[in-house]
XYZ file of N, CA and C in Angstrom:
561
model
N -7.901 8.463 49.299
C -9.088 8.070 50.089
C -9.029 7.039 51.297
N -9.222 7.631 52.385
C -8.729 6.850 53.595
C -10.108 6.855 54.402
N -10.122 6.574 55.669
C -11.278 5.931 56.805
C -11.004 7.589 57.658
N -12.371 8.680 57.824
C -12.317 9.145 58.449
C -12.041 9.287 60.095
N -12.803 8.025 60.593
C -12.953 8.362 62.085
C -13.044 7.269 62.552
N -12.602 6.634 64.062
C -13.237 5.575 64.412
C -11.603 4.641 64.421
N -12.126 3.403 64.626
C -10.926 2.431 64.457
C -10.254 2.465 63.810
N -10.454 2.355 62.454
C -9.491 2.242 61.781
C -9.228 4.117 61.066
N -9.398 5.002 61.986
C -9.099 6.187 61.311
C -7.634 6.241 60.901
N -8.133 7.542 59.168
C -6.697 7.851 58.834
C -6.061 6.323 57.998
N -6.509 5.216 57.792
C -5.926 4.144 57.299
C -6.476 5.169 55.900
N -5.088 4.761 54.852
C -6.057 4.762 53.528
C -6.659 3.567 52.487
N -7.661 4.017 52.071
C -7.901 2.862 51.128
C -7.397 2.683 49.994
N -7.718 1.767 49.045
C -7.247 1.808 47.747
C -8.877 1.678 46.988
N -9.040 2.504 45.581
C -9.769 2.122 44.392
C -8.834 1.775 43.493
N -10.292 1.194 42.595
C -9.975 1.165 41.015
C -9.737 2.094 40.362
N -9.084 2.276 39.083
C -8.260 3.096 38.507
C -10.004 3.192 37.263
N -9.697 4.320 36.669
C -10.593 4.326 35.705
C -11.700 5.198 36.283
N -12.536 5.213 35.081
C -14.000 5.972 36.007
C -15.177 5.351 36.060
N -15.059 3.950 36.392
C -15.973 2.926 36.558
C -16.786 2.810 38.522
N -15.828 3.816 38.664
C -16.308 4.118 40.346
C -16.252 5.474 40.585
N -16.518 6.215 41.526
C -17.140 7.415 41.659
C -16.810 7.583 42.765
N -15.894 7.488 43.925
C -15.484 7.566 45.231
C -15.766 8.841 45.890
N -16.291 9.155 46.951
C -17.253 9.570 47.537
C -16.084 10.690 48.251
N -15.994 11.990 47.863
C -14.824 12.420 48.484
C -15.271 12.567 50.133
N -14.151 13.393 50.756
C -14.398 12.963 52.169
C -14.908 14.004 52.807
N -15.342 15.553 52.310
C -16.128 16.194 52.356
C -17.514 15.803 52.513
N -17.670 14.850 51.498
C -19.436 14.598 51.360
C -19.352 13.646 52.108
N -17.993 12.318 52.372
C -18.670 11.992 53.889
C -18.623 11.920 55.084
N -17.521 13.169 55.396
C -17.912 13.646 56.801
C -19.730 14.035 57.228
N -20.003 14.631 56.058
C -20.990 15.659 56.187
C -22.385 14.408 56.103
N -22.358 13.354 55.088
C -23.008 12.099 55.639
C -22.826 11.515 56.737
N -21.785 11.033 57.612
C -20.915 10.427 58.492
C -21.904 11.094 59.613
N -21.669 12.251 59.685
C -21.935 13.380 60.914
C -23.636 13.141 60.679
N -24.761 13.081 59.750
C -25.916 12.746 59.619
C -26.299 10.639 60.087
N -25.657 9.984 59.865
C -25.967 8.965 59.784
C -25.132 8.400 61.703
N -24.106 9.284 62.239
C -24.134 8.319 63.089
C -24.842 8.244 64.490
N -25.608 8.906 64.884
C -27.128 8.451 65.910
C -27.359 6.751 65.372
N -27.409 5.770 64.364
C -27.920 4.813 63.808
C -26.567 3.835 63.745
N -25.446 4.241 63.361
C -24.439 3.236 63.456
C -23.941 2.243 64.265
N -24.150 2.330 65.893
C -23.499 2.086 66.872
C -24.262 0.276 66.788
N -23.722 -0.440 66.874
C -23.669 -2.200 66.568
C -25.495 -2.385 65.667
N -24.753 -1.656 64.514
C -25.895 -1.763 63.492
C -25.428 -2.612 62.194
N -26.435 -3.108 61.750
C -26.167 -3.937 60.284
C -26.397 -3.092 59.224
N -25.108 -2.609 58.415
C -25.167 -2.059 57.356
C -24.710 -2.297 55.966
N -25.772 -1.927 55.044
C -25.752 -2.566 53.610
C -25.034 -1.401 52.809
N -24.038 -1.740 52.023
C -23.310 -0.909 51.127
C -23.503 -1.499 49.875
N -24.351 -0.814 49.121
C -24.888 -1.074 47.735
C -24.390 -0.125 46.703
N -23.663 -0.972 45.130
C -22.765 -0.137 44.590
C -21.655 0.031 44.959
N -21.155 -1.015 45.624
C -19.798 -0.148 47.049
C -18.912 -0.037 46.315
N -18.256 0.105 45.155
C -17.387 0.593 44.892
C -15.887 0.075 45.276
N -15.121 1.253 45.863
C -14.077 0.614 46.696
C -14.766 -0.023 48.235
N -15.307 -0.206 48.768
C -15.728 -0.262 49.739
C -15.449 0.675 51.197
N -15.513 2.070 50.687
C -14.772 3.214 51.865
C -16.333 3.420 52.687
N -17.508 3.552 51.646
C -18.872 3.823 53.036
C -19.059 2.636 53.653
N -19.093 1.566 53.856
C -19.377 0.199 54.893
C -18.400 0.605 55.672
N -16.876 0.402 54.736
C -16.106 0.777 55.687
C -16.026 1.746 57.296
N -16.527 2.754 56.468
C -16.426 3.872 57.496
C -17.488 3.576 58.505
N -18.496 2.941 58.204
C -19.199 2.735 58.942
C -19.065 1.460 60.136
N -17.996 0.589 59.420
C -17.833 -0.407 60.838
C -16.605 0.212 61.759
N -15.597 1.121 61.024
C -14.550 1.426 61.417
C -14.851 2.932 62.624
N -16.669 3.004 62.685
C -17.145 3.956 63.422
C -18.464 3.232 64.539
N -18.471 2.217 64.445
C -19.176 1.390 65.112
C -20.213 0.275 64.604
N -20.415 0.441 63.399
C -21.315 -0.731 62.749
C -21.119 -2.273 62.913
N -22.034 -3.158 63.276
C -21.689 -4.186 63.523
C -20.859 -4.867 62.597
N -21.859 -5.072 61.752
C -21.058 -5.707 60.258
C -21.538 -5.005 59.122
N -20.969 -5.210 57.982
C -21.455 -4.719 57.066
C -21.082 -5.597 55.659
N -22.577 -5.863 54.841
C -22.381 -6.354 53.497
C -22.263 -5.576 52.282
N -21.215 -5.691 52.017
C -20.959 -5.069 50.707
C -21.567 -5.851 49.299
N -22.180 -5.106 47.939
C -22.247 -5.279 46.703
C -21.930 -4.658 46.451
N -21.056 -5.367 44.627
C -20.705 -4.376 43.684
C -20.808 -6.052 42.594
N -20.615 -4.986 41.742
C -21.202 -6.172 40.436
C -19.741 -6.314 39.466
N -18.869 -5.159 39.732
C -17.423 -5.570 39.179
C -16.822 -6.066 39.527
N -16.015 -7.189 39.123
C -15.351 -8.475 39.487
C -13.513 -7.557 40.408
N -13.418 -6.234 39.427
C -12.312 -5.672 40.051
C -12.515 -4.786 41.050
N -13.468 -4.301 41.243
C -14.289 -3.453 42.012
C -14.523 -4.277 43.434
N -15.011 -5.500 43.119
C -15.109 -6.472 44.818
C -13.457 -6.544 44.915
N -12.714 -6.955 44.270
C -11.509 -7.671 44.677
C -10.844 -6.413 45.069
N -10.966 -4.784 45.060
C -10.656 -3.688 45.497
C -11.053 -3.820 47.082
N -12.668 -4.510 47.032
C -13.074 -3.721 48.590
C -12.373 -5.200 49.411
N -12.471 -6.490 49.342
C -11.626 -7.293 49.591
C -10.264 -7.257 50.344
N -9.480 -6.387 49.837
C -8.364 -5.936 49.340
C -8.333 -4.571 51.005
N -9.655 -3.718 50.638
C -9.495 -3.009 51.758
C -9.916 -3.726 53.231
N -10.974 -4.632 52.864
C -11.295 -5.030 54.389
C -9.965 -5.832 55.146
N -9.128 -6.292 54.015
C -8.072 -6.913 55.040
C -7.013 -6.172 55.533
N -6.854 -4.719 54.857
C -6.221 -4.378 54.845
C -6.692 -3.361 57.021
N -7.477 -2.881 57.155
C -8.407 -2.387 57.942
C -8.730 -3.364 59.061
N -8.194 -4.970 58.811
C -8.264 -5.815 59.673
C -10.008 -6.143 60.083
N -10.972 -5.537 59.291
C -12.563 -5.646 59.205
C -12.722 -6.899 58.997
N -12.185 -8.301 58.545
C -12.503 -9.231 57.406
C -13.529 -10.122 58.852
N -13.532 -9.905 59.948
C -14.513 -11.033 61.061
C -15.941 -9.750 60.425
N -16.055 -9.055 60.279
C -17.538 -7.995 60.161
C -17.960 -7.278 58.405
N -17.468 -8.109 57.671
C -17.435 -8.147 56.593
C -17.484 -8.848 55.422
N -19.061 -9.118 54.696
C -18.861 -9.505 53.549
C -19.184 -8.729 52.476
N -18.570 -9.605 51.319
C -18.637 -8.827 50.011
C -19.220 -10.348 49.267
N -20.022 -9.542 48.373
C -21.481 -10.357 47.441
C -21.076 -9.826 45.973
N -20.316 -10.345 45.230
C -19.733 -9.832 43.914
C -20.955 -10.342 42.658
N -22.065 -8.963 42.765
C -23.306 -9.702 41.839
C -23.494 -8.002 41.822
N -24.892 -7.590 40.720
C -25.717 -6.852 40.652
C -26.639 -7.156 42.226
N -27.129 -5.447 42.698
C -27.789 -5.050 43.871
C -28.985 -6.214 43.975
N -29.829 -6.292 43.135
C -30.982 -6.620 42.739
C -30.661 -8.273 42.838
N -29.864 -9.011 42.576
C -29.930 -10.011 42.636
C -29.498 -10.367 44.383
N -28.800 -9.242 44.502
C -27.636 -9.982 45.743
C -29.236 -9.596 47.176
N -29.783 -8.929 46.765
C -30.879 -8.493 47.756
C -32.116 -9.539 48.008
N -32.500 -10.128 46.400
C -33.075 -11.710 46.559
C -32.495 -12.441 47.457
N -31.048 -12.893 47.023
C -30.602 -13.501 47.564
C -30.214 -13.556 49.353
N -30.424 -12.370 49.597
C -30.379 -12.060 51.006
C -31.522 -12.087 51.887
N -32.823 -12.461 51.026
C -34.237 -12.283 51.765
C -33.977 -13.195 52.559
N -34.922 -12.887 53.535
C -34.691 -14.125 55.517
C -34.057 -13.423 56.054
N -32.690 -13.027 55.702
C -31.279 -12.814 56.847
C -32.096 -11.069 58.050
N -31.306 -11.729 58.561
C -31.574 -10.387 59.150
C -31.614 -9.158 59.126
N -32.377 -8.143 59.265
C -32.337 -6.687 58.417
C -31.811 -5.997 58.648
N -31.509 -5.064 57.883
C -30.328 -4.418 57.843
C -30.743 -2.925 58.986
N -29.995 -2.230 59.503
C -30.098 -0.987 60.454
C -30.154 0.085 59.318
N -29.130 0.301 58.570
C -29.101 1.120 57.214
C -28.591 0.617 56.004
N -28.925 0.806 55.634
C -28.906 0.691 53.551
C -28.342 2.054 52.856
N -27.232 1.457 52.638
C -26.656 3.068 51.303
C -26.514 2.725 50.409
N -27.095 3.360 49.088
C -26.461 3.235 47.404
C -26.190 4.268 46.563
N -25.366 3.831 45.640
C -24.334 5.097 45.048
C -24.721 4.205 43.810
N -25.866 3.949 42.841
C -25.995 3.404 41.984
C -25.224 4.700 40.918
N -25.145 3.733 39.307
C -24.261 4.954 38.648
C -25.533 6.004 38.071
N -25.398 6.882 37.951
C -25.969 8.497 37.901
C -26.784 8.056 36.513
N -28.255 8.181 36.580
C -29.399 8.569 35.668
C -29.194 6.864 34.613
N -29.151 6.386 35.471
C -29.861 4.833 34.819
C -31.431 4.294 35.517
N -31.372 4.900 36.099
C -32.943 4.578 36.800
C -32.579 3.172 37.991
N -31.460 2.680 38.169
C -30.958 1.784 39.151
C -31.580 1.917 40.604
N -31.723 3.023 40.880
C -32.341 3.225 42.329
C -33.770 2.409 42.751
N -34.773 2.958 41.050
C -35.814 2.325 41.815
C -36.651 0.770 41.864
N -35.550 -0.019 40.696
C -35.019 -1.440 40.938
C -34.663 -1.718 42.214
N -33.986 -1.523 42.623
C -33.077 -1.746 44.137
C -34.402 -1.257 45.446
N -34.615 -0.232 44.971
C -35.984 0.587 45.994
C -37.230 -0.852 46.465
N -37.744 -0.953 45.127
C -38.848 -2.255 44.925
C -37.997 -3.472 45.468
N -36.708 -3.973 45.308
C -36.504 -5.419 45.884
C -36.356 -5.014 47.400
N -35.727 -4.024 47.718
C -35.827 -3.914 49.215
C -37.065 -3.859 50.275
N -38.044 -3.308 49.265
C -39.045 -3.157 49.734
C -40.001 -4.336 49.873
N -39.495 -5.214 49.054
C -40.164 -6.841 49.376
C -39.405 -7.932 50.044
N -38.227 -7.304 50.200
C -37.380 -8.748 50.594
C -37.418 -9.367 52.352
N -37.635 -8.015 53.187
C -37.730 -8.616 54.272
C -36.783 -7.647 55.345
N -35.882 -7.731 54.549
C -34.231 -6.721 54.796
C -34.246 -5.125 55.622
N -35.838 -4.778 55.431
C -35.695 -3.429 55.996
C -36.912 -3.694 57.105
N -36.669 -2.779 58.091
C -37.395 -2.629 59.475
C -38.004 -1.044 59.415
N -38.715 -1.179 60.284
C -39.845 0.290 60.439
C -38.780 1.137 60.576
N -37.136 0.996 61.334
C -36.235 1.768 61.593
C -35.250 2.185 61.251
N -35.371 1.388 59.448
C -33.931 1.559 58.878
C -34.190 2.441 58.112
N -32.898 3.036 58.423
C -32.374 4.278 56.984
C -31.716 4.104 56.519
N -32.344 4.724 54.447
C -32.218 3.896 53.597
C -31.638 5.653 52.964
N -29.892 5.850 52.627
C -29.907 6.252 51.811
C -29.163 6.203 50.659
N -29.615 7.413 49.530
C -29.801 6.917 47.828
C -28.725 8.018 48.167
N -27.741 7.553 47.073
C -26.559 8.893 46.439
C -27.495 9.311 44.819
N -27.717 10.345 44.548
C -27.909 11.025 42.805
C -27.207 11.408 42.899
N -27.518 11.873 41.148
C -27.446 13.101 40.421
C -27.759 14.106 41.224
N -27.940 15.161 41.268
C -28.843 16.519 41.398
C -29.825 16.534 40.858
N -31.165 16.366 41.285
C -32.150 16.666 40.413
C -33.007 14.721 40.301
N -32.422 13.966 40.496
C -33.290 12.976 40.275
C -34.124 12.943 40.833
N -35.332 12.559 40.277
C -36.839 12.281 40.879
C -36.842 10.903 41.641
N -37.021 11.224 42.921
C -37.736 9.950 43.806
C -38.857 9.706 44.270
N -39.824 10.645 44.300
C -40.965 10.961 44.328
C -42.229 9.338 44.241
N -41.283 9.079 43.863
C -42.283 7.311 43.538
C -42.410 6.032 44.852
N -41.052 6.677 45.473
C -40.496 6.234 46.919
C -41.750 5.878 48.211
N -42.936 6.837 48.228
C -43.972 7.229 48.597
C -44.979 5.428 48.780
N -45.117 5.286 47.480
C -45.467 4.061 46.668
C -45.141 2.642 47.236
N -43.576 3.207 46.788
C -43.547 1.555 47.969
C -43.095 1.377 49.094
N -43.314 2.314 49.998
C -43.521 1.999 51.474
C -42.587 3.042 51.921
N -42.149 3.650 51.315
C -40.738 4.654 51.649
C -41.004 6.078 51.909
N -40.584 6.603 53.168
C -41.269 8.136 53.802
C -39.597 8.796 53.468
N -39.666 9.654 52.307
C -38.483 10.691 52.633
C -38.137 11.972 53.759
N -37.301 11.725 54.353
C -37.124 12.689 55.337
C -35.943 13.438 55.632
N -35.203 13.547 54.928
C -33.972 14.459 54.237
C -33.604 14.314 52.886
N -33.165 15.412 52.836
C -32.650 15.416 51.312
C -31.406 16.615 51.615
N -29.678 16.120 50.823
C -28.925 16.831 51.640
C -28.223 17.230 50.218
N -28.318 18.168 49.523
C -27.824 18.804 48.242
C -26.479 18.982 47.867
N -25.898 18.945 47.035
C -24.071 18.938 47.129
C -23.778 19.673 45.664
N -23.073 20.347 45.378
C -22.686 20.759 43.856
C -23.435 19.626 42.765
N -22.702 18.803 42.783
C -23.535 18.249 41.631
C -24.528 16.543 42.028
N -24.051 16.500 43.112
C -25.474 15.362 44.082
C -26.021 15.588 44.886
N -26.719 14.361 45.770
C -27.480 14.505 46.317
C -27.691 13.355 47.037
N -28.091 13.635 48.648
C -28.683 12.536 49.526
C -29.747 12.181 49.448
N -30.385 11.600 49.697
C -31.720 11.516 50.015
C -31.860 10.509 50.980
N -32.718 10.989 52.366
C -32.554 10.101 53.297
C -34.191 9.724 53.336
N -34.437 8.258 53.622
C -35.563 7.275 53.450
C -36.009 7.053 54.712
N -37.256 6.071 55.278
C -37.775 5.288 56.494
C -38.258 4.095 55.755
N -38.227 3.654 55.470
C -39.247 2.487 55.087
C -40.333 2.370 56.328
N -41.324 2.821 56.048
C -42.559 3.231 56.475
C -43.898 2.460 56.159
N -43.718 1.167 55.082
C -45.010 0.212 54.654
C -45.416 -0.093 55.894
N -46.686 -0.278 56.623
C -47.682 -0.707 56.966
C -47.532 -2.403 56.640
N -47.155 -2.991 57.813
C -47.609 -4.458 57.755
C -49.080 -4.723 58.198
N -49.611 -5.947 57.484
C -51.018 -5.836 57.616
C -51.461 -7.329 58.664
C-alpha cells in the first residue's frame, strides 16, 4: 500500500494486520481519485472509518489543505498517526480516535468539509447513522462531495430524504462508490 500521486508519491504506508480493516487497492484508489481530483485543491477532507488513513493521506498528497481522520480502533488510529508522521503531513492532519457519529457530533460548528469519504464495515448499516449525523451537523455545504464505499448492492435510496443527491455510482467487482452532494434547502 502506498501513496499513488502528489507530494508524497510512492511512499509506502503501514496497515494493521488482521481482518479489522479493508485497505483499498491501488487500482480502485486511482479510479476514486481520478473522480475526486477536481475537488481536492485546497479542500478540507474528512476520512471516516479511516483504517490506515491511506485515503485522507492521498488527498493531502494531491493538494487537500487538511484532513481529519476518524477511526474507532486504537490500533488503527495509532497506525494512522505513524503514517501521518512518515509522510510529513503532521501540520495538515488530525486523528480522532472515536466512532464516526460521536466524532461528527464533536465537530459540529467547525469549518465545513469540501470532501467526505466514508468506508464503514459492510453490511452493518452504519452509513445511514453517519449520513444522518452529517446532515444535521453543519459540517457540509452545498458543494460538499460525499463518497460512501459500500458492499455492492447496498441500498442508499433513503439518502434523498436526508438532503443528499446521488450524483454518480461506480461499481467494482465486490464493492461500490456512491457519490453524493449535500443538497438540502436552507430555510
